[in-house]
Tab-separated table of N, CA and C and ligand atoms in Angstrom:
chain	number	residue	atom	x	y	z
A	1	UNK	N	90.929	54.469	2.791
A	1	UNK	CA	89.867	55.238	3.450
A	1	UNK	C	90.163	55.404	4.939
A	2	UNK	N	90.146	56.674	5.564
A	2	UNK	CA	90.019	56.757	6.649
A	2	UNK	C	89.428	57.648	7.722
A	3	UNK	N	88.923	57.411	8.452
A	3	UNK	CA	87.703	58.510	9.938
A	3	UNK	C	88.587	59.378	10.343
A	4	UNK	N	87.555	59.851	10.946
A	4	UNK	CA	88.071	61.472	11.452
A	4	UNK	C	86.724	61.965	11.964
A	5	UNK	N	87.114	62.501	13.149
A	5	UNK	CA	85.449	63.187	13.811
A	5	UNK	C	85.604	64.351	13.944
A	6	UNK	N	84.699	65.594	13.681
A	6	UNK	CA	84.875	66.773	13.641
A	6	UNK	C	84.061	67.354	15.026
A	7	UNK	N	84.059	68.376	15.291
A	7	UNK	CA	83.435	69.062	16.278
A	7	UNK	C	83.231	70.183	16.117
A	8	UNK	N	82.144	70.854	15.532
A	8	UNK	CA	81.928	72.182	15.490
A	8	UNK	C	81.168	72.657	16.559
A	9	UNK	N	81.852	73.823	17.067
A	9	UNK	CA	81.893	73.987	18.392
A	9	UNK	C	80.546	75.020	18.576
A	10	UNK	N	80.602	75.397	19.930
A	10	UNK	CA	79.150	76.101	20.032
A	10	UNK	C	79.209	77.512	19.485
A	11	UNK	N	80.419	77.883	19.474
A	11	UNK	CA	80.828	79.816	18.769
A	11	UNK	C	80.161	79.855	17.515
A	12	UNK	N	80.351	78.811	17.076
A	12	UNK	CA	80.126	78.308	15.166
A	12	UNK	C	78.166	77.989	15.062
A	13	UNK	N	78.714	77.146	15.941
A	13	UNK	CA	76.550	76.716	16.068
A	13	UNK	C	75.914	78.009	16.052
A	14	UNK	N	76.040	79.139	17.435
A	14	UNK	CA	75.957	80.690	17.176
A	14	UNK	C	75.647	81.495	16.222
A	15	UNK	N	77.082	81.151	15.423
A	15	UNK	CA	77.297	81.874	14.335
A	15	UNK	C	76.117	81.761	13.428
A	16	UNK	N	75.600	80.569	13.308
A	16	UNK	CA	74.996	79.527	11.933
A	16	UNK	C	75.460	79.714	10.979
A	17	UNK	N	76.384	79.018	11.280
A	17	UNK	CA	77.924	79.002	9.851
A	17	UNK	C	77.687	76.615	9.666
A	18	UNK	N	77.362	76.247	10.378
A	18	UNK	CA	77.172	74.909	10.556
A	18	UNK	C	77.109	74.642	9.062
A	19	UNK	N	76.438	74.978	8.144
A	19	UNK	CA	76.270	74.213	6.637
A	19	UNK	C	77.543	74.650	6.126
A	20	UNK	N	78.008	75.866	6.103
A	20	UNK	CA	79.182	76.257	5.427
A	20	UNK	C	80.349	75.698	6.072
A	21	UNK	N	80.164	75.115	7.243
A	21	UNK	CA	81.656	74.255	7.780
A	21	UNK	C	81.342	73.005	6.949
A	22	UNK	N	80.230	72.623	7.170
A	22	UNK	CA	79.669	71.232	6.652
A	22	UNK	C	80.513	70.971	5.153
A	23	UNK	N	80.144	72.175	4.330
A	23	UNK	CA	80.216	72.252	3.022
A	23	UNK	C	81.500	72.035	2.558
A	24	UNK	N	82.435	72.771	3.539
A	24	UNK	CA	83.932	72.832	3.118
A	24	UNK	C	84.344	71.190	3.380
A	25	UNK	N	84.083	70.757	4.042
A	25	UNK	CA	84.145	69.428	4.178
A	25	UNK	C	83.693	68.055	2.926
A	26	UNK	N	83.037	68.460	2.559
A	26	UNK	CA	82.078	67.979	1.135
A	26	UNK	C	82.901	68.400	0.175
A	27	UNK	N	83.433	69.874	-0.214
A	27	UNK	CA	83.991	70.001	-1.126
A	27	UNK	C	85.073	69.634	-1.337
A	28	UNK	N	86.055	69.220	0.328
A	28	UNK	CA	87.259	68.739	-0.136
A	28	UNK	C	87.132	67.181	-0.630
A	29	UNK	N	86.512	66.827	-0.950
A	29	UNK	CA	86.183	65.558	-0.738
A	29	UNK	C	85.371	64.457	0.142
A	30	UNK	N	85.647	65.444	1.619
A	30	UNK	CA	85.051	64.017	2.458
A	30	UNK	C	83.400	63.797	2.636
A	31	UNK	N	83.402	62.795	2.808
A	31	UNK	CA	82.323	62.410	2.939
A	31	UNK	C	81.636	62.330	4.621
A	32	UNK	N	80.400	62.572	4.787
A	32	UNK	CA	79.747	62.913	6.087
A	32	UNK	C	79.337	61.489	6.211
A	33	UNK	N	79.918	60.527	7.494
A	33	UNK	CA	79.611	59.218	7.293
A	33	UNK	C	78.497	59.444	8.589
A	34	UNK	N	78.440	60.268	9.378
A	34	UNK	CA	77.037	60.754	10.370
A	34	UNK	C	77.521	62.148	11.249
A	35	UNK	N	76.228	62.562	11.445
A	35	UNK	CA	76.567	63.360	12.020
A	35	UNK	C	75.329	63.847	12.876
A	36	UNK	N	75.103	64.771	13.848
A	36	UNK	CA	74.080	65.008	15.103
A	36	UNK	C	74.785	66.205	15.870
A	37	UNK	N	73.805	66.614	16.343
A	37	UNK	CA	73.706	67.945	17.111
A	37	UNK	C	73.607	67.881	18.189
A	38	UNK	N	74.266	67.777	19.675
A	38	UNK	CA	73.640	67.845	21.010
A	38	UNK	C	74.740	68.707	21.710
A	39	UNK	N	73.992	68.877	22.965
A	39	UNK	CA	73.978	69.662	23.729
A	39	UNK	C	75.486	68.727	24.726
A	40	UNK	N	76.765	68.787	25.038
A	40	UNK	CA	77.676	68.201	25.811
A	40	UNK	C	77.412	68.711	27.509
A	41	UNK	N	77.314	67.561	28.200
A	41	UNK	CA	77.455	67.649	29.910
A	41	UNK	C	78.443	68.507	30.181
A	42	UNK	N	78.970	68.503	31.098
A	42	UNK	CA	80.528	68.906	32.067
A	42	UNK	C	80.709	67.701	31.653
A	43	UNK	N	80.207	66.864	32.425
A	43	UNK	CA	81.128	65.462	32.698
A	43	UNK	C	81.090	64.616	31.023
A	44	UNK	N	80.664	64.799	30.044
A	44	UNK	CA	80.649	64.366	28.841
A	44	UNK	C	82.056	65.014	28.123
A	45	UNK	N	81.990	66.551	28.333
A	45	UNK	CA	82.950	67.424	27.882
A	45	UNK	C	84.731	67.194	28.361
A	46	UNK	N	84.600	67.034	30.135
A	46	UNK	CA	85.410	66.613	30.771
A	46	UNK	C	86.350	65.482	29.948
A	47	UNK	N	85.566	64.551	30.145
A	47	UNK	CA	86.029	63.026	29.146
A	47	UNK	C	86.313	62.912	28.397
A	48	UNK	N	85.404	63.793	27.622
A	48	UNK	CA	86.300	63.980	26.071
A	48	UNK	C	87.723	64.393	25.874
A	49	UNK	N	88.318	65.677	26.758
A	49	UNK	CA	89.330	66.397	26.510
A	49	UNK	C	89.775	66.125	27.793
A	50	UNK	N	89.730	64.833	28.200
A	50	UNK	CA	90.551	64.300	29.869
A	50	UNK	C	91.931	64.253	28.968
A	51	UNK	N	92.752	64.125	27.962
A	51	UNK	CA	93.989	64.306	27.325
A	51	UNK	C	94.885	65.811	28.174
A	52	UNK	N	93.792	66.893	28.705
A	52	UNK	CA	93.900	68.231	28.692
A	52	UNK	C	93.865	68.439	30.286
A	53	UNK	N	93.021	67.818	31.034
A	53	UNK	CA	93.056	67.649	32.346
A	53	UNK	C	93.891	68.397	33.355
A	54	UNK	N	95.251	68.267	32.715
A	54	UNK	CA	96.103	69.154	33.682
A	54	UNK	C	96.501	70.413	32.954
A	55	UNK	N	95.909	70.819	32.191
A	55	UNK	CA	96.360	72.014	31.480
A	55	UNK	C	95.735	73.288	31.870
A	56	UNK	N	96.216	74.442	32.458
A	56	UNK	CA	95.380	75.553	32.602
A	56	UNK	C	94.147	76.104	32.096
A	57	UNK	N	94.184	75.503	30.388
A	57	UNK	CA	92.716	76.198	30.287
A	57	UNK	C	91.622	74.834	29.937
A	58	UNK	N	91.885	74.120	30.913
A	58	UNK	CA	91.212	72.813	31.497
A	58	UNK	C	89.461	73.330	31.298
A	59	UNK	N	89.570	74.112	32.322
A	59	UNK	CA	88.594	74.545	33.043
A	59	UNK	C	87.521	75.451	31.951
A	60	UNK	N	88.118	76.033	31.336
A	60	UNK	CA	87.277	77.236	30.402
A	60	UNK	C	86.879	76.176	29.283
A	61	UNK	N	87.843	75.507	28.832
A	61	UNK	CA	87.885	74.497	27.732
A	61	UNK	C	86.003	73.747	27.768
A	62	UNK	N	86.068	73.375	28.931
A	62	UNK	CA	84.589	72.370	29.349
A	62	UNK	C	83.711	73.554	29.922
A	63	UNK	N	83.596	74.691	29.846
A	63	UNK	CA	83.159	75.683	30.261
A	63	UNK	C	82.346	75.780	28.801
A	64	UNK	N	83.735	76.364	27.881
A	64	UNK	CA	82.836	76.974	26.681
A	64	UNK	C	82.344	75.838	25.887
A	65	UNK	N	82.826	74.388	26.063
A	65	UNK	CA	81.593	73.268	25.437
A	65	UNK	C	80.727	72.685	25.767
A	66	UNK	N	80.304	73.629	26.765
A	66	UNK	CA	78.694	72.943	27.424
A	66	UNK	C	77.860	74.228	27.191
A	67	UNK	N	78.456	75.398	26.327
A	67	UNK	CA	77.936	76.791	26.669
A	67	UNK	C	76.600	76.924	25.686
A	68	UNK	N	76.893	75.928	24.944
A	68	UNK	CA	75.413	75.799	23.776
A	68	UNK	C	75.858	73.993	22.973
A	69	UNK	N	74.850	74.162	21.915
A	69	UNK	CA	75.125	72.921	21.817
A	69	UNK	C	76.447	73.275	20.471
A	70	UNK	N	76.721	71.851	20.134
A	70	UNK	CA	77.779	71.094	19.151
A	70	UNK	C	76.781	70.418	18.226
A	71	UNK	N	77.923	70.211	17.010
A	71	UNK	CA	77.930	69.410	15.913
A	71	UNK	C	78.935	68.664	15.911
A	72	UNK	N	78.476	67.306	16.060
A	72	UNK	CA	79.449	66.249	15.840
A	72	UNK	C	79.369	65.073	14.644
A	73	UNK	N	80.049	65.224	13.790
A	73	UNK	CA	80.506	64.436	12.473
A	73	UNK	C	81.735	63.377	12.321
A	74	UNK	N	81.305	62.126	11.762
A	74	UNK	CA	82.189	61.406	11.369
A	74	UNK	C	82.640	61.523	9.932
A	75	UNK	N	83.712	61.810	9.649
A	75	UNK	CA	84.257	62.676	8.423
A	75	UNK	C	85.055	60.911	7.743
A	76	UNK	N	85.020	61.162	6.088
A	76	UNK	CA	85.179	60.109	5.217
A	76	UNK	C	86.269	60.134	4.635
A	77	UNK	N	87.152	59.504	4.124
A	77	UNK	CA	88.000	59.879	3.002
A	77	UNK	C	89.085	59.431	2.752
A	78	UNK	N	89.837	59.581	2.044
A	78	UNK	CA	91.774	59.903	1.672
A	78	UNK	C	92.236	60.231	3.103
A	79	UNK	N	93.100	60.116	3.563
A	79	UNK	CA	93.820	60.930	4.773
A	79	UNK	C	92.919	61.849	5.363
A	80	UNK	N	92.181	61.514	5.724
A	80	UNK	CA	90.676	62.507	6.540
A	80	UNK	C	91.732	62.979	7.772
A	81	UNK	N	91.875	62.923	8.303
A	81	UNK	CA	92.774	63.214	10.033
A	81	UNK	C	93.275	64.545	9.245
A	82	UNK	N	94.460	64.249	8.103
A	82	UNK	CA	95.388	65.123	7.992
A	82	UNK	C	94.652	66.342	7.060
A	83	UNK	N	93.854	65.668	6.265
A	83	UNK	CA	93.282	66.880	5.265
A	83	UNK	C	91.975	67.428	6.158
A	84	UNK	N	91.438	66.955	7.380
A	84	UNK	CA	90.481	67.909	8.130
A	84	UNK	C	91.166	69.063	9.033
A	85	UNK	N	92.796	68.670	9.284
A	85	UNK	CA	93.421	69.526	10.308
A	85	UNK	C	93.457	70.538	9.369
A	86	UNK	N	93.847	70.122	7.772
A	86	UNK	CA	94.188	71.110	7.072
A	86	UNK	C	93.038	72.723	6.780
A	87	UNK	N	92.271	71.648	6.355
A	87	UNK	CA	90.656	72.718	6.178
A	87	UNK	C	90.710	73.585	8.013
A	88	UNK	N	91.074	73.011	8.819
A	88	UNK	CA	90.568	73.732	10.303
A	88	UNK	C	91.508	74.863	10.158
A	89	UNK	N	92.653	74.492	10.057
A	89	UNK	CA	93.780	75.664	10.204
A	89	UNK	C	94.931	75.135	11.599
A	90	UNK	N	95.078	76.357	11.841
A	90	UNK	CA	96.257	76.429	13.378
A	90	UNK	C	94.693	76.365	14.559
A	91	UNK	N	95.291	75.761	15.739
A	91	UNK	CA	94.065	75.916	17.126
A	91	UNK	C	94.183	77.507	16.983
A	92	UNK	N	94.994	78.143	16.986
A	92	UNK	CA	94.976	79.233	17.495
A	92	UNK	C	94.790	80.505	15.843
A	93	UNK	N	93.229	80.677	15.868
A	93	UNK	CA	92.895	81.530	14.350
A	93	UNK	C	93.556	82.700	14.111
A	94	UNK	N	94.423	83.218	15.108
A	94	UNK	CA	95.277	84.098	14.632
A	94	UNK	C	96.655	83.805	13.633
A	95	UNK	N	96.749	82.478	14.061
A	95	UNK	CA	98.136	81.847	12.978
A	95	UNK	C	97.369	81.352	12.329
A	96	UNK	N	95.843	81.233	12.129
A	96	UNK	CA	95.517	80.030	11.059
A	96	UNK	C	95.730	80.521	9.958
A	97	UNK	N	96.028	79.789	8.552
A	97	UNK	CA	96.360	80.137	6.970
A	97	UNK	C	95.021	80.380	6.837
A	98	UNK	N	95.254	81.949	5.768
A	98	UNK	CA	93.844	82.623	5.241
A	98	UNK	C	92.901	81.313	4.275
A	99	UNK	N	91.710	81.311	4.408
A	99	UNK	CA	90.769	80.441	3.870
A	99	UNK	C	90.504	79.246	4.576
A	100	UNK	N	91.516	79.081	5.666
A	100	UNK	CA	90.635	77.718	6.549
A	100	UNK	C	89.904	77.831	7.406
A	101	UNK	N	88.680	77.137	8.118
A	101	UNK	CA	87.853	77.505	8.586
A	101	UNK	C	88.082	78.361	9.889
A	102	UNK	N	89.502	77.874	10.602
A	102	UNK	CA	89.214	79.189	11.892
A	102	UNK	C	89.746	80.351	11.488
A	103	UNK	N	90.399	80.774	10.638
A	103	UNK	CA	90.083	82.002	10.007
A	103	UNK	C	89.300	82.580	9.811
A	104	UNK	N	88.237	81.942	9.146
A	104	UNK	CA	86.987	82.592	8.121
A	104	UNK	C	86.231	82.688	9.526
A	105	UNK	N	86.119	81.471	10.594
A	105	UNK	CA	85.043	81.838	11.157
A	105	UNK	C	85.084	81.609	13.038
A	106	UNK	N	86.890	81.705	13.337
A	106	UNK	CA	86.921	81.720	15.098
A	106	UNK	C	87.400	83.041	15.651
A	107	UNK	N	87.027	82.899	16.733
A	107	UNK	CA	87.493	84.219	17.068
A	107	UNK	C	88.687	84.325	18.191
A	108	UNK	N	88.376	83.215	18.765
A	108	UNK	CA	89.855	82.718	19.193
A	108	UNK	C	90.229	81.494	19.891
A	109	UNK	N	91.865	81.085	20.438
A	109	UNK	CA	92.207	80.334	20.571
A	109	UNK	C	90.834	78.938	21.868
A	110	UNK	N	89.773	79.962	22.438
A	110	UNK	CA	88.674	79.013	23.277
A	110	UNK	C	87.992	78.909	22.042
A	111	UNK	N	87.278	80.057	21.545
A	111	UNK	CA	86.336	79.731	20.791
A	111	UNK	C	87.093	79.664	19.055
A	112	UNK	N	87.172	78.520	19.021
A	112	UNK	CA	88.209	78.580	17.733
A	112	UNK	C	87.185	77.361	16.998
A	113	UNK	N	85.922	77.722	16.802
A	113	UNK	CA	85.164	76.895	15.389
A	113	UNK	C	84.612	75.486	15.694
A	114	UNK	N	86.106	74.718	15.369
A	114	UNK	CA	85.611	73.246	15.410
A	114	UNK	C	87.244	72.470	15.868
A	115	UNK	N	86.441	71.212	15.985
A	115	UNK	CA	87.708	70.618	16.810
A	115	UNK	C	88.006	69.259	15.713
A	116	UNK	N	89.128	68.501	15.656
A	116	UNK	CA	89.388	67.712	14.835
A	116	UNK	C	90.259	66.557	15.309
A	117	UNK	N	90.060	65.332	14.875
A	117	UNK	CA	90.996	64.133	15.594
A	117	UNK	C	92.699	64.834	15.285
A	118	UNK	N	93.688	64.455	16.156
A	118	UNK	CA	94.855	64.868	15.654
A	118	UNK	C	95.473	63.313	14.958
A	119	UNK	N	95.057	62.053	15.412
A	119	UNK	CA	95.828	60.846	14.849
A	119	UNK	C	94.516	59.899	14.348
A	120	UNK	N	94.934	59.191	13.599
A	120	UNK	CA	94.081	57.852	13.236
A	120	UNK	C	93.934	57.412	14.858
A	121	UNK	N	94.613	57.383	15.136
A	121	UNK	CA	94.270	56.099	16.780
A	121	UNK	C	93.300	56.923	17.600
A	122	UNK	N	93.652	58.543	18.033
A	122	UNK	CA	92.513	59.531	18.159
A	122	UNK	C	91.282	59.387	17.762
A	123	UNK	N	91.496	59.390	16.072
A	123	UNK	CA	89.834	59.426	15.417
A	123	UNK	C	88.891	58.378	16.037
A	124	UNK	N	89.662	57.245	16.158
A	124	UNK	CA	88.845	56.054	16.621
A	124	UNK	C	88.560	56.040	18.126
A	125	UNK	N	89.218	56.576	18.877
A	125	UNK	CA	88.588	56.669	19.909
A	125	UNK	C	87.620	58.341	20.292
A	126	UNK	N	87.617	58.717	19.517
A	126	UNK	CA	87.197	59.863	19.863
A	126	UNK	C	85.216	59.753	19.042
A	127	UNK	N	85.547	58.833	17.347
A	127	UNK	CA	84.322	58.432	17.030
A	127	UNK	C	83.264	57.660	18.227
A	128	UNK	N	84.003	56.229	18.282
A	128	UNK	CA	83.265	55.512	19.711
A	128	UNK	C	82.709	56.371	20.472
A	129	UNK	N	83.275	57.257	21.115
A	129	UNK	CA	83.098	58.192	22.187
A	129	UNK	C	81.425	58.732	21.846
A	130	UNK	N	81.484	59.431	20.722
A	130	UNK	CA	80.245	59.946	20.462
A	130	UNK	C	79.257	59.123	19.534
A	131	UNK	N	80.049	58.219	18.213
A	131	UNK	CA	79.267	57.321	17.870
A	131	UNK	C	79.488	55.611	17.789
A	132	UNK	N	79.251	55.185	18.782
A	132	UNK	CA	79.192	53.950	19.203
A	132	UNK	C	78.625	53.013	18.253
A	133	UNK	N	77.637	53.447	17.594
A	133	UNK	CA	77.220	52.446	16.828
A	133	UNK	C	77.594	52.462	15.528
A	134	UNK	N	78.455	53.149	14.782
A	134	UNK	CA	79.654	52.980	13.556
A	134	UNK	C	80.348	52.534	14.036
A	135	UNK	N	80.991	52.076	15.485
A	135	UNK	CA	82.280	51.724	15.175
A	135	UNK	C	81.897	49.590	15.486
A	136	UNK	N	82.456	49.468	14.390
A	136	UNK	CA	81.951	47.893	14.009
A	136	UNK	C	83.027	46.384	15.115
A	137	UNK	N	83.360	47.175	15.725
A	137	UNK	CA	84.384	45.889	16.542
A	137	UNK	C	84.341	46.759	17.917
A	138	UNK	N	84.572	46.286	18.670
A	138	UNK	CA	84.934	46.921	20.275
A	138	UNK	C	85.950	47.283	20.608
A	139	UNK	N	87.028	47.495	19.579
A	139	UNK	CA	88.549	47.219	19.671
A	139	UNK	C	88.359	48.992	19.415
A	140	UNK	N	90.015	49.819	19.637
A	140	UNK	CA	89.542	50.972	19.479
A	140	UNK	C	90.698	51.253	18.081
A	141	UNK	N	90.151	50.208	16.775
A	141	UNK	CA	91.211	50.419	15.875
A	141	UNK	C	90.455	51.179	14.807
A	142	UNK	N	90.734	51.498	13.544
A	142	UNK	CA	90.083	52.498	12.949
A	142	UNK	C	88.879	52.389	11.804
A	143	UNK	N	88.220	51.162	12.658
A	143	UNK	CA	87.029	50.618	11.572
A	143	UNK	C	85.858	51.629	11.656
B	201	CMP	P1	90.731	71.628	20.253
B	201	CMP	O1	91.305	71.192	18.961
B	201	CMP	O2	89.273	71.395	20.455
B	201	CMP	O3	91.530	70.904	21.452
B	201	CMP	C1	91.595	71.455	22.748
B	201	CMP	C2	91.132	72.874	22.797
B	201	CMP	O4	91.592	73.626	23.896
B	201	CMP	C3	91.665	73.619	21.589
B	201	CMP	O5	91.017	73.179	20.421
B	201	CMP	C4	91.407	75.068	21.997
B	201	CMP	O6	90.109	75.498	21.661
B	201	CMP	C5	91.508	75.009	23.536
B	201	CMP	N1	92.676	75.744	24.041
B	201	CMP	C6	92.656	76.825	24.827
B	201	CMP	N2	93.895	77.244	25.115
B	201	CMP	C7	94.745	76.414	24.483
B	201	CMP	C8	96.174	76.333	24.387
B	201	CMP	N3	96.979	77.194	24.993
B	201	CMP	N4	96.703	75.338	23.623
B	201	CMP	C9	95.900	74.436	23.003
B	201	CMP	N5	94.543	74.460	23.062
B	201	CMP	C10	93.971	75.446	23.795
């Protein structure tokens, strides 16, 4: 079994596509171990994607995730990390493979749907981040 945190982003919240991202998630198997809706700071957003910090689209990045609110989920399963990248697609929905979600539903490489851990060691720090109280040790390993 292993975590994975999803992020459906505010383009998607918009959309009200939220159950049908939800769903694809359910159908591949995983299981929704929690999940909540809020609204991200600058400085919440910042932190999150401080990995990105020096990257040019730094700035738009924490721009367009404070622009409405998010859905944030702790995702269940088999290889959750690798089979949620799979369901997301490519970051960028113009390369994504037809039927994964930023296909069906981003419009582009900012507003591209939802966001997904890229590693087990990621998932776990990226769960903590938003849900603190699943993660059962203080350590940032993948409980
Ligand atoms: P996400 O998986 O949430 O991780 C960082 C986000 O930065 C990414 O999805 C994209 O929405 C956004 N982004 C914008 N431009 C780029 C880029 N050139 N390369 C990677 N990510 C980008």
């Amino acid at each position: 079994m292993e975590k994975t945190l999803s992020i459906i982003k505010p383009d998607a919240v918009k959309k009200n596509v939220v159950g049908k991202i939800l769903s694809r998630f359910e159908d591949a198997g995983l299981r929704i171990a929690g999940t909540k809706m809020l609204s991200l700071s600058a400085e919440q957003a910042g932190e999150f994607y401080a990995i990105h910090k020096e990257r040019p689209f730094f700035k738009d990045l924490v721009a367009f995730m404070t622009s409405g609110p998010v859905v944030v989920s702790v995702l269940e399963g088999n290889d959750a990390v690798a089979l949620n990248r799979k369901l997301m697609g490519a970051t960028n929905p113009k390369e994504a493979a037809p039927g994964t979600i930023r296909a069906d539903f981003a419009e582009s490489i900012d507003a591209n749907a939802v966001h997904g851990s890229d590693s087990a060691e990621n998932a776990a720090i990226e769960i903590k981040f938003f849900f603190p109280e699943l993660s059962k040790c203080g350590c940032s390993c993948s409980h």
